[in-house]
Amino acid sequence: MLEVSNLVVRYGPFLACDAINLSVKAGEIVGLIGPNGAGKSSIARAIAGLVTPASGSIHFEGVNILGAPSHMLIRRGLSLVPEGRGLFPHMSVEENLLMGGYSLINQERRKALMERCYELFPIMKQRRNQMVGTMSGGQQQMVAVSVGLMGDPKLCIFDEPSLGLAPIVIQQIGETLEGMRKLDLTVLLIEQNAKLATTVADHIYVISAGRIQHHDKPQALLQNPEVLEKFLSA
Ligand SMILES: Nc1ncnc2c1ncn2[C@@H]1O[C@H](COP(=O)(O)OP(=O)(O)OP(=O)(O)O)[C@@H](O)[C@H]1O
Ligand SMILES: [Mg+2]
């Protein structure tokens, strides 16, 4: 579904990530983990059309999407739930959801997607008129995930959904991600929290200093002493 080849992202002279190769097949949950500043969000932003890569190619469902603007990518079925959530804090839950579904022409589909979000997170239905900025971090993350799903994506990229959340809420996020398999969604999960990724991902890319250092199934990574010490000890 997604093939990233030899991707290079630069900010001026600074090389944020180099020679990145990664692939996500339909129906998979794929992890991308690594420490602060490793280049994870740069990869996410490049895939979602928010930064222009210096070189490389990005194929989504067989089409080279490199350089395509993000609003076109949403229409193709690629959605990014950004680091920091990207919500409108002064708008209600429901208004945020509608913003997530703005690119959908079919009103019925938009309504059905909103219902699906409310089924996934019943608390949001109760709180649908609450201003998002007044919600807890965990609730806001649920809204952010839902806004991503409102674009009716085939592939959803989550950039650090667990950031700043309590372990119990992180566990809920994990369960939600598992639930996405049943919805026929494909997920690229970006995390510093290696534990969440090793719990839910089918396979994981480990990135550090702008380069993919390891790629394996979670069980194998958990048995690799070097990976354990450097990346999974936190
Ligand atoms: N707009 C920018 N201008 C200049 N440098 C940037 C910019 N965005 C990111 N960088 C740099 O690129 C490198 C990779 O950043 P990136 O945000 O991709 O890391 P990350 O793996 O997502 O880190 P974190 O886990 O802290 O979110 C960092 O050194 C960062 O300072
Ligand atoms: Mg980041």
PDB file of C-alpha atoms and ligand atoms in Angstrom:
ATOM      1  CA  MET A   1       0.000   0.000   0.000  1.00  0.00           C
ATOM      2  CA  LEU A   2       2.823   2.402   0.929  1.00  0.00           C
ATOM      3  CA  GLU A   3       6.366   2.157  -0.416  1.00  0.00           C
ATOM      4  CA  VAL A   4       8.945   4.704   0.648  1.00  0.00           C
ATOM      5  CA  SER A   5      12.263   4.451  -1.215  1.00  0.00           C
ATOM      6  CA  ASN A   6      15.495   6.283  -0.573  1.00  0.00           C
ATOM      7  CA  LEU A   7      13.672   9.174   1.067  1.00  0.00           C
ATOM      8  CA  VAL A   8      15.794  12.149   2.061  1.00  0.00           C
ATOM      9  CA  VAL A   9      14.389  15.125   4.001  1.00  0.00           C
ATOM     10  CA  ARG A  10      16.467  18.248   4.576  1.00  0.00           C
ATOM     11  CA  TYR A  11      15.748  21.479   6.357  1.00  0.00           C
ATOM     12  CA  GLY A  12      18.141  23.839   4.642  1.00  0.00           C
ATOM     13  CA  PRO A  13      21.577  22.283   5.085  1.00  0.00           C
ATOM     14  CA  PHE A  14      20.361  20.024   7.904  1.00  0.00           C
ATOM     15  CA  LEU A  15      19.787  16.378   7.002  1.00  0.00           C
ATOM     16  CA  ALA A  16      16.753  15.165   9.000  1.00  0.00           C
ATOM     17  CA  CYS A  17      16.510  11.698   7.456  1.00  0.00           C
ATOM     18  CA  ASP A  18      18.522   9.861   4.870  1.00  0.00           C
ATOM     19  CA  ALA A  19      17.981   6.882   2.556  1.00  0.00           C
ATOM     20  CA  ILE A  20      14.759   5.818   4.255  1.00  0.00           C
ATOM     21  CA  ASN A  21      13.152   2.661   2.870  1.00  0.00           C
ATOM     22  CA  LEU A  22       9.960   1.420   4.409  1.00  0.00           C
ATOM     23  CA  SER A  23       6.881  -0.400   3.291  1.00  0.00           C
ATOM     24  CA  VAL A  24       3.401  -0.885   4.678  1.00  0.00           C
ATOM     25  CA  LYS A  25       1.054  -3.544   3.308  1.00  0.00           C
ATOM     26  CA  ALA A  26      -2.730  -3.276   3.375  1.00  0.00           C
ATOM     27  CA  GLY A  27      -4.170  -4.351   6.720  1.00  0.00           C
ATOM     28  CA  GLU A  28      -0.922  -4.060   8.637  1.00  0.00           C
ATOM     29  CA  ILE A  29      -0.041  -2.032  11.686  1.00  0.00           C
ATOM     30  CA  VAL A  30       3.552  -0.975  11.157  1.00  0.00           C
ATOM     31  CA  GLY A  31       5.649   0.696  13.838  1.00  0.00           C
ATOM     32  CA  LEU A  32       8.277   3.396  13.368  1.00  0.00           C
ATOM     33  CA  ILE A  33      10.117   3.981  16.617  1.00  0.00           C
ATOM     34  CA  GLY A  34      13.135   5.962  17.670  1.00  0.00           C
ATOM     35  CA  PRO A  35      14.357   8.604  20.082  1.00  0.00           C
ATOM     36  CA  ASN A  36      13.831  12.365  20.103  1.00  0.00           C
ATOM     37  CA  GLY A  37      14.925  14.078  16.918  1.00  0.00           C
ATOM     38  CA  ALA A  38      15.502  10.794  15.068  1.00  0.00           C
ATOM     39  CA  GLY A  39      13.548  11.970  12.020  1.00  0.00           C
ATOM     40  CA  LYS A  40      10.223  10.179  12.575  1.00  0.00           C
ATOM     41  CA  SER A  41       7.950  13.186  12.131  1.00  0.00           C
ATOM     42  CA  SER A  42       9.960  14.308   9.127  1.00  0.00           C
ATOM     43  CA  ILE A  43       9.141  10.996   7.437  1.00  0.00           C
ATOM     44  CA  ALA A  44       5.466  11.365   8.406  1.00  0.00           C
ATOM     45  CA  ARG A  45       5.316  14.914   7.088  1.00  0.00           C
ATOM     46  CA  ALA A  46       7.004  13.889   3.837  1.00  0.00           C
ATOM     47  CA  ILE A  47       4.513  11.046   3.289  1.00  0.00           C
ATOM     48  CA  ALA A  48       1.573  13.348   4.062  1.00  0.00           C
ATOM     49  CA  GLY A  49       2.782  16.051   1.677  1.00  0.00           C
ATOM     50  CA  LEU A  50       3.650  18.591   4.366  1.00  0.00           C
ATOM     51  CA  VAL A  51       7.349  18.830   3.562  1.00  0.00           C
ATOM     52  CA  THR A  52       8.966  18.391   0.180  1.00  0.00           C
ATOM     53  CA  PRO A  53      11.650  15.704   0.286  1.00  0.00           C
ATOM     54  CA  ALA A  54      15.078  16.423  -1.155  1.00  0.00           C
ATOM     55  CA  SER A  55      14.957  13.107  -3.002  1.00  0.00           C
ATOM     56  CA  GLY A  56      13.457   9.625  -3.044  1.00  0.00           C
ATOM     57  CA  SER A  57      10.056   8.272  -3.982  1.00  0.00           C
ATOM     58  CA  ILE A  58       6.826   7.597  -2.118  1.00  0.00           C
ATOM     59  CA  HIS A  59       4.277   5.283  -3.720  1.00  0.00           C
ATOM     60  CA  PHE A  60       0.772   5.004  -2.314  1.00  0.00           C
ATOM     61  CA  GLU A  61      -1.333   2.278  -3.925  1.00  0.00           C
ATOM     62  CA  GLY A  62       1.113   2.164  -6.817  1.00  0.00           C
ATOM     63  CA  VAL A  63       1.052   5.904  -7.551  1.00  0.00           C
ATOM     64  CA  ASN A  64       4.069   8.123  -6.903  1.00  0.00           C
ATOM     65  CA  ILE A  65       2.683  10.753  -4.539  1.00  0.00           C
ATOM     66  CA  LEU A  66       5.945  12.598  -3.981  1.00  0.00           C
ATOM     67  CA  GLY A  67       5.207  16.311  -4.102  1.00  0.00           C
ATOM     68  CA  ALA A  68       1.420  15.851  -4.085  1.00  0.00           C
ATOM     69  CA  PRO A  69      -0.332  18.391  -1.836  1.00  0.00           C
ATOM     70  CA  SER A  70      -1.786  17.097   1.408  1.00  0.00           C
ATOM     71  CA  HIS A  71      -5.431  17.817   0.471  1.00  0.00           C
ATOM     72  CA  MET A  72      -5.048  15.534  -2.565  1.00  0.00           C
ATOM     73  CA  LEU A  73      -3.551  12.820  -0.390  1.00  0.00           C
ATOM     74  CA  ILE A  74      -6.494  12.934   2.005  1.00  0.00           C
ATOM     75  CA  ARG A  75      -8.799  12.370  -0.974  1.00  0.00           C
ATOM     76  CA  ARG A  76      -6.684   9.380  -1.989  1.00  0.00           C
ATOM     77  CA  GLY A  77      -7.132   7.872   1.462  1.00  0.00           C
ATOM     78  CA  LEU A  78      -4.011   8.906   3.315  1.00  0.00           C
ATOM     79  CA  SER A  79      -4.446  10.689   6.613  1.00  0.00           C
ATOM     80  CA  LEU A  80      -1.965  11.964   9.189  1.00  0.00           C
ATOM     81  CA  VAL A  81      -2.850  12.507  12.841  1.00  0.00           C
ATOM     82  CA  PRO A  82       0.020  14.873  13.620  1.00  0.00           C
ATOM     83  CA  GLU A  83       2.208  15.078  16.663  1.00  0.00           C
ATOM     84  CA  GLY A  84       0.521  17.529  19.038  1.00  0.00           C
ATOM     85  CA  ARG A  85      -2.882  16.489  17.652  1.00  0.00           C
ATOM     86  CA  GLY A  86      -3.590  19.514  15.441  1.00  0.00           C
ATOM     87  CA  LEU A  87      -7.054  20.111  16.889  1.00  0.00           C
ATOM     88  CA  PHE A  88      -9.055  23.336  17.037  1.00  0.00           C
ATOM     89  CA  PRO A  89      -9.217  23.898  20.807  1.00  0.00           C
ATOM     90  CA  HIS A  90     -11.960  26.541  20.692  1.00  0.00           C
ATOM     91  CA  MET A  91     -14.276  24.365  18.666  1.00  0.00           C
ATOM     92  CA  SER A  92     -16.487  21.536  19.897  1.00  0.00           C
ATOM     93  CA  VAL A  93     -15.804  17.832  19.444  1.00  0.00           C
ATOM     94  CA  GLU A  94     -18.393  17.640  16.697  1.00  0.00           C
ATOM     95  CA  GLU A  95     -17.050  20.702  14.882  1.00  0.00           C
ATOM     96  CA  ASN A  96     -13.558  19.196  14.952  1.00  0.00           C
ATOM     97  CA  LEU A  97     -14.912  15.945  13.530  1.00  0.00           C
ATOM     98  CA  LEU A  98     -16.648  17.850  10.735  1.00  0.00           C
ATOM     99  CA  MET A  99     -13.366  19.581   9.901  1.00  0.00           C
ATOM    100  CA  GLY A 100     -11.788  16.133   9.604  1.00  0.00           C
ATOM    101  CA  GLY A 101     -14.484  15.112   7.134  1.00  0.00           C
ATOM    102  CA  TYR A 102     -14.484  18.325   5.093  1.00  0.00           C
ATOM    103  CA  SER A 103     -13.065  16.654   1.977  1.00  0.00           C
ATOM    104  CA  LEU A 104     -15.910  14.124   1.808  1.00  0.00           C
ATOM    105  CA  ILE A 105     -18.559  15.026  -0.719  1.00  0.00           C
ATOM    106  CA  ASN A 106     -20.943  12.271   0.342  1.00  0.00           C
ATOM    107  CA  GLN A 107     -22.967  13.562   3.310  1.00  0.00           C
ATOM    108  CA  GLU A 108     -24.273  10.104   4.196  1.00  0.00           C
ATOM    109  CA  ARG A 109     -20.752   8.723   4.395  1.00  0.00           C
ATOM    110  CA  ARG A 110     -19.717  11.620   6.610  1.00  0.00           C
ATOM    111  CA  LYS A 111     -22.585  10.898   8.960  1.00  0.00           C
ATOM    112  CA  ALA A 112     -21.757   7.187   9.038  1.00  0.00           C
ATOM    113  CA  LEU A 113     -18.114   7.964   9.799  1.00  0.00           C
ATOM    114  CA  MET A 114     -19.119  10.227  12.661  1.00  0.00           C
ATOM    115  CA  GLU A 115     -21.277   7.457  14.097  1.00  0.00           C
ATOM    116  CA  ARG A 116     -18.339   5.062  13.746  1.00  0.00           C
ATOM    117  CA  CYS A 117     -16.158   7.471  15.769  1.00  0.00           C
ATOM    118  CA  TYR A 118     -18.846   7.720  18.443  1.00  0.00           C
ATOM    119  CA  GLU A 119     -19.014   3.919  18.608  1.00  0.00           C
ATOM    120  CA  LEU A 120     -15.239   3.731  18.919  1.00  0.00           C
ATOM    121  CA  PHE A 121     -15.216   6.392  21.675  1.00  0.00           C
ATOM    122  CA  PRO A 122     -18.654   6.630  23.357  1.00  0.00           C
ATOM    123  CA  ILE A 123     -17.394   9.389  25.666  1.00  0.00           C
ATOM    124  CA  MET A 124     -17.081  11.660  22.653  1.00  0.00           C
ATOM    125  CA  LYS A 125     -20.758  11.299  21.917  1.00  0.00           C
ATOM    126  CA  GLN A 126     -21.609  12.446  25.426  1.00  0.00           C
ATOM    127  CA  ARG A 127     -19.137  15.304  25.085  1.00  0.00           C
ATOM    128  CA  ARG A 128     -19.850  16.212  21.482  1.00  0.00           C
ATOM    129  CA  ASN A 129     -20.678  19.846  22.306  1.00  0.00           C
ATOM    130  CA  GLN A 130     -17.737  20.334  24.661  1.00  0.00           C
ATOM    131  CA  MET A 131     -14.925  22.657  23.612  1.00  0.00           C
ATOM    132  CA  VAL A 132     -11.963  20.428  22.785  1.00  0.00           C
ATOM    133  CA  GLY A 133      -9.475  22.670  24.617  1.00  0.00           C
ATOM    134  CA  THR A 134     -11.229  21.903  27.891  1.00  0.00           C
ATOM    135  CA  MET A 135     -10.914  18.119  27.549  1.00  0.00           C
ATOM    136  CA  SER A 136      -8.290  15.881  29.149  1.00  0.00           C
ATOM    137  CA  GLY A 137      -5.203  14.878  27.193  1.00  0.00           C
ATOM    138  CA  GLY A 138      -6.521  11.360  26.670  1.00  0.00           C
ATOM    139  CA  GLN A 139      -9.899  12.599  25.462  1.00  0.00           C
ATOM    140  CA  GLN A 140      -8.211  15.055  23.114  1.00  0.00           C
ATOM    141  CA  GLN A 141      -6.184  12.217  21.667  1.00  0.00           C
ATOM    142  CA  MET A 142      -9.408  10.294  21.026  1.00  0.00           C
ATOM    143  CA  VAL A 143     -10.734  13.346  19.182  1.00  0.00           C
ATOM    144  CA  ALA A 144      -7.501  13.577  17.167  1.00  0.00           C
ATOM    145  CA  VAL A 145      -7.709   9.904  16.160  1.00  0.00           C
ATOM    146  CA  SER A 146     -11.357  10.450  15.194  1.00  0.00           C
ATOM    147  CA  VAL A 147     -10.578  13.535  13.140  1.00  0.00           C
ATOM    148  CA  GLY A 148      -8.084  11.374  11.227  1.00  0.00           C
ATOM    149  CA  LEU A 149     -10.714   8.690  10.687  1.00  0.00           C
ATOM    150  CA  MET A 150     -13.276  11.254   9.500  1.00  0.00           C
ATOM    151  CA  GLY A 151     -11.271  11.676   6.291  1.00  0.00           C
ATOM    152  CA  ASP A 152     -12.261   8.058   5.471  1.00  0.00           C
ATOM    153  CA  PRO A 153      -8.631   6.969   5.132  1.00  0.00           C
ATOM    154  CA  LYS A 154      -7.251   3.666   3.952  1.00  0.00           C
ATOM    155  CA  LEU A 155      -3.920   4.424   5.591  1.00  0.00           C
ATOM    156  CA  CYS A 156      -3.722   6.369   8.820  1.00  0.00           C
ATOM    157  CA  ILE A 157      -0.410   7.670  10.143  1.00  0.00           C
ATOM    158  CA  PHE A 158      -0.384   8.376  13.865  1.00  0.00           C
ATOM    159  CA  ASP A 159       2.511  10.519  15.050  1.00  0.00           C
ATOM    160  CA  GLU A 160       3.117   9.807  18.745  1.00  0.00           C
ATOM    161  CA  PRO A 161      -0.463   9.280  19.905  1.00  0.00           C
ATOM    162  CA  SER A 162       0.737   8.227  23.362  1.00  0.00           C
ATOM    163  CA  LEU A 163       2.723  11.404  24.080  1.00  0.00           C
ATOM    164  CA  GLY A 164       2.002  12.742  27.562  1.00  0.00           C
ATOM    165  CA  LEU A 165      -0.709  10.203  28.352  1.00  0.00           C
ATOM    166  CA  ALA A 166      -1.079   7.968  31.403  1.00  0.00           C
ATOM    167  CA  PRO A 167      -0.359   4.226  30.976  1.00  0.00           C
ATOM    168  CA  ILE A 168      -4.045   3.313  31.223  1.00  0.00           C
ATOM    169  CA  VAL A 169      -4.918   5.746  28.422  1.00  0.00           C
ATOM    170  CA  ILE A 170      -2.010   4.447  26.323  1.00  0.00           C
ATOM    171  CA  GLN A 171      -3.451   0.980  26.755  1.00  0.00           C
ATOM    172  CA  GLN A 172      -6.805   2.267  25.467  1.00  0.00           C
ATOM    173  CA  ILE A 173      -5.092   3.781  22.446  1.00  0.00           C
ATOM    174  CA  GLY A 174      -3.491   0.374  21.832  1.00  0.00           C
ATOM    175  CA  GLU A 175      -6.900  -1.280  21.948  1.00  0.00           C
ATOM    176  CA  THR A 176      -8.266   1.319  19.538  1.00  0.00           C
ATOM    177  CA  LEU A 177      -5.429   0.620  17.112  1.00  0.00           C
ATOM    178  CA  GLU A 178      -6.153  -3.108  17.317  1.00  0.00           C
ATOM    179  CA  GLY A 179      -9.809  -2.269  16.616  1.00  0.00           C
ATOM    180  CA  MET A 180      -8.729  -0.573  13.400  1.00  0.00           C
ATOM    181  CA  ARG A 181      -7.815  -3.924  11.917  1.00  0.00           C
ATOM    182  CA  LYS A 182     -11.502  -4.801  12.021  1.00  0.00           C
ATOM    183  CA  LEU A 183     -12.311  -1.573  10.179  1.00  0.00           C
ATOM    184  CA  ASP A 184      -9.965  -2.613   7.332  1.00  0.00           C
ATOM    185  CA  LEU A 185      -7.626   0.237   8.133  1.00  0.00           C
ATOM    186  CA  THR A 186      -3.895   0.199   7.644  1.00  0.00           C
ATOM    187  CA  VAL A 187      -1.782   1.990  10.225  1.00  0.00           C
ATOM    188  CA  LEU A 188       1.683   3.496  10.416  1.00  0.00           C
ATOM    189  CA  LEU A 189       2.293   4.078  14.099  1.00  0.00           C
ATOM    190  CA  ILE A 190       5.085   6.461  15.033  1.00  0.00           C
ATOM    191  CA  GLU A 191       6.182   6.266  18.632  1.00  0.00           C
ATOM    192  CA  GLN A 192       8.899   7.035  21.107  1.00  0.00           C
ATOM    193  CA  ASN A 193       6.925   4.750  23.390  1.00  0.00           C
ATOM    194  CA  ALA A 194       8.377   1.498  22.112  1.00  0.00           C
ATOM    195  CA  LYS A 195       6.158  -0.531  24.408  1.00  0.00           C
ATOM    196  CA  LEU A 196       2.954   0.494  22.635  1.00  0.00           C
ATOM    197  CA  ALA A 197       4.480  -0.226  19.233  1.00  0.00           C
ATOM    198  CA  THR A 198       5.839  -3.634  20.262  1.00  0.00           C
ATOM    199  CA  THR A 199       2.406  -4.548  21.624  1.00  0.00           C
ATOM    200  CA  VAL A 200       0.350  -3.736  18.526  1.00  0.00           C
ATOM    201  CA  ALA A 201       2.645  -3.615  15.463  1.00  0.00           C
ATOM    202  CA  ASP A 202       3.152  -6.456  12.987  1.00  0.00           C
ATOM    203  CA  HIS A 203       6.646  -5.234  12.240  1.00  0.00           C
ATOM    204  CA  ILE A 204       8.728  -2.288  13.327  1.00  0.00           C
ATOM    205  CA  TYR A 205      11.312   0.041  11.843  1.00  0.00           C
ATOM    206  CA  VAL A 206      13.788   1.468  14.330  1.00  0.00           C
ATOM    207  CA  ILE A 207      15.190   4.849  13.348  1.00  0.00           C
ATOM    208  CA  SER A 208      17.975   6.806  14.927  1.00  0.00           C
ATOM    209  CA  ALA A 209      19.990   9.802  13.705  1.00  0.00           C
ATOM    210  CA  GLY A 210      17.942   9.961  10.503  1.00  0.00           C
ATOM    211  CA  ARG A 211      18.533   6.373   9.403  1.00  0.00           C
ATOM    212  CA  ILE A 212      16.671   3.095   9.715  1.00  0.00           C
ATOM    213  CA  GLN A 213      18.831   0.981  12.006  1.00  0.00           C
ATOM    214  CA  HIS A 214      16.692  -2.139  12.359  1.00  0.00           C
ATOM    215  CA  HIS A 215      13.578  -3.654  10.845  1.00  0.00           C
ATOM    216  CA  ASP A 216      11.985  -6.745  12.326  1.00  0.00           C
ATOM    217  CA  LYS A 217       9.003  -8.255  14.066  1.00  0.00           C
ATOM    218  CA  PRO A 218       8.474  -7.052  17.653  1.00  0.00           C
ATOM    219  CA  GLN A 219       9.373 -10.446  19.154  1.00  0.00           C
ATOM    220  CA  ALA A 220      12.701 -10.450  17.314  1.00  0.00           C
ATOM    221  CA  LEU A 221      13.510  -6.873  18.327  1.00  0.00           C
ATOM    222  CA  LEU A 222      12.692  -7.688  21.928  1.00  0.00           C
ATOM    223  CA  GLN A 223      15.270 -10.485  21.802  1.00  0.00           C
ATOM    224  CA  ASN A 224      17.989  -8.372  20.229  1.00  0.00           C
ATOM    225  CA  PRO A 225      20.282  -7.173  23.071  1.00  0.00           C
ATOM    226  CA  GLU A 226      21.531  -4.128  21.147  1.00  0.00           C
ATOM    227  CA  VAL A 227      18.010  -2.972  20.277  1.00  0.00           C
ATOM    228  CA  LEU A 228      16.829  -3.672  23.804  1.00  0.00           C
ATOM    229  CA  GLU A 229      19.568  -1.606  25.355  1.00  0.00           C
ATOM    230  CA  LYS A 230      19.507   1.301  22.932  1.00  0.00           C
ATOM    231  CA  PHE A 231      15.838   1.638  22.029  1.00  0.00           C
ATOM    232  CA  LEU A 232      13.558  -0.423  24.224  1.00  0.00           C
ATOM    233  CA  SER A 233      14.947   0.175  27.680  1.00  0.00           C
ATOM    234  CA  ALA A 234      12.789   3.227  28.520  1.00  0.00           C
TER     235      ALA A 234
HETATM  236  N1  LIG B   1      11.220  22.777  10.368  1.00  0.00           N
HETATM  237  C1  LIG B   1      12.428  22.382  10.750  1.00  0.00           C
HETATM  238  N2  LIG B   1      13.516  23.152  10.545  1.00  0.00           N
HETATM  239  C2  LIG B   1      14.759  22.743  10.906  1.00  0.00           C
HETATM  240  N3  LIG B   1      15.021  21.560  11.489  1.00  0.00           N
HETATM  241  C3  LIG B   1      13.973  20.763  11.743  1.00  0.00           C
HETATM  242  C4  LIG B   1      12.624  21.124  11.392  1.00  0.00           C
HETATM  243  N4  LIG B   1      11.799  20.107  11.772  1.00  0.00           N
HETATM  244  C5  LIG B   1      12.594  19.190  12.330  1.00  0.00           C
HETATM  245  N5  LIG B   1      13.888  19.554  12.307  1.00  0.00           N
HETATM  246  C6  LIG B   1      15.041  18.780  12.812  1.00  0.00           C
HETATM  247  O1  LIG B   1      15.072  17.539  12.141  1.00  0.00           O
HETATM  248  C7  LIG B   1      15.433  16.487  13.036  1.00  0.00           C
HETATM  249  C8  LIG B   1      14.364  15.431  13.020  1.00  0.00           C
HETATM  250  O2  LIG B   1      13.181  15.991  13.559  1.00  0.00           O
HETATM  251  P1  LIG B   1      11.831  15.165  13.637  1.00  0.00           P
HETATM  252  O3  LIG B   1      10.784  16.101  14.105  1.00  0.00           O
HETATM  253  O4  LIG B   1      11.610  14.473  12.357  1.00  0.00           O
HETATM  254  O5  LIG B   1      12.199  14.100  14.775  1.00  0.00           O
HETATM  255  P2  LIG B   1      11.290  13.068  15.561  1.00  0.00           P
HETATM  256  O6  LIG B   1      11.929  11.734  15.412  1.00  0.00           O
HETATM  257  O7  LIG B   1       9.889  13.216  15.149  1.00  0.00           O
HETATM  258  O8  LIG B   1      11.494  13.546  17.072  1.00  0.00           O
HETATM  259  P3  LIG B   1      10.458  13.596  18.302  1.00  0.00           P
HETATM  260  O9  LIG B   1      10.361  12.204  18.815  1.00  0.00           O
HETATM  261  O10 LIG B   1      11.123  14.517  19.266  1.00  0.00           O
HETATM  262  O11 LIG B   1       9.147  14.108  17.775  1.00  0.00           O
HETATM  263  C9  LIG B   1      15.605  17.152  14.406  1.00  0.00           C
HETATM  264  O12 LIG B   1      16.987  17.355  14.634  1.00  0.00           O
HETATM  265  C10 LIG B   1      14.878  18.463  14.268  1.00  0.00           C
HETATM  266  O13 LIG B   1      15.455  19.457  15.086  1.00  0.00           O
HETATM  267 MG    MG B   2       8.209  13.750  16.118  1.00  0.00          MG
END
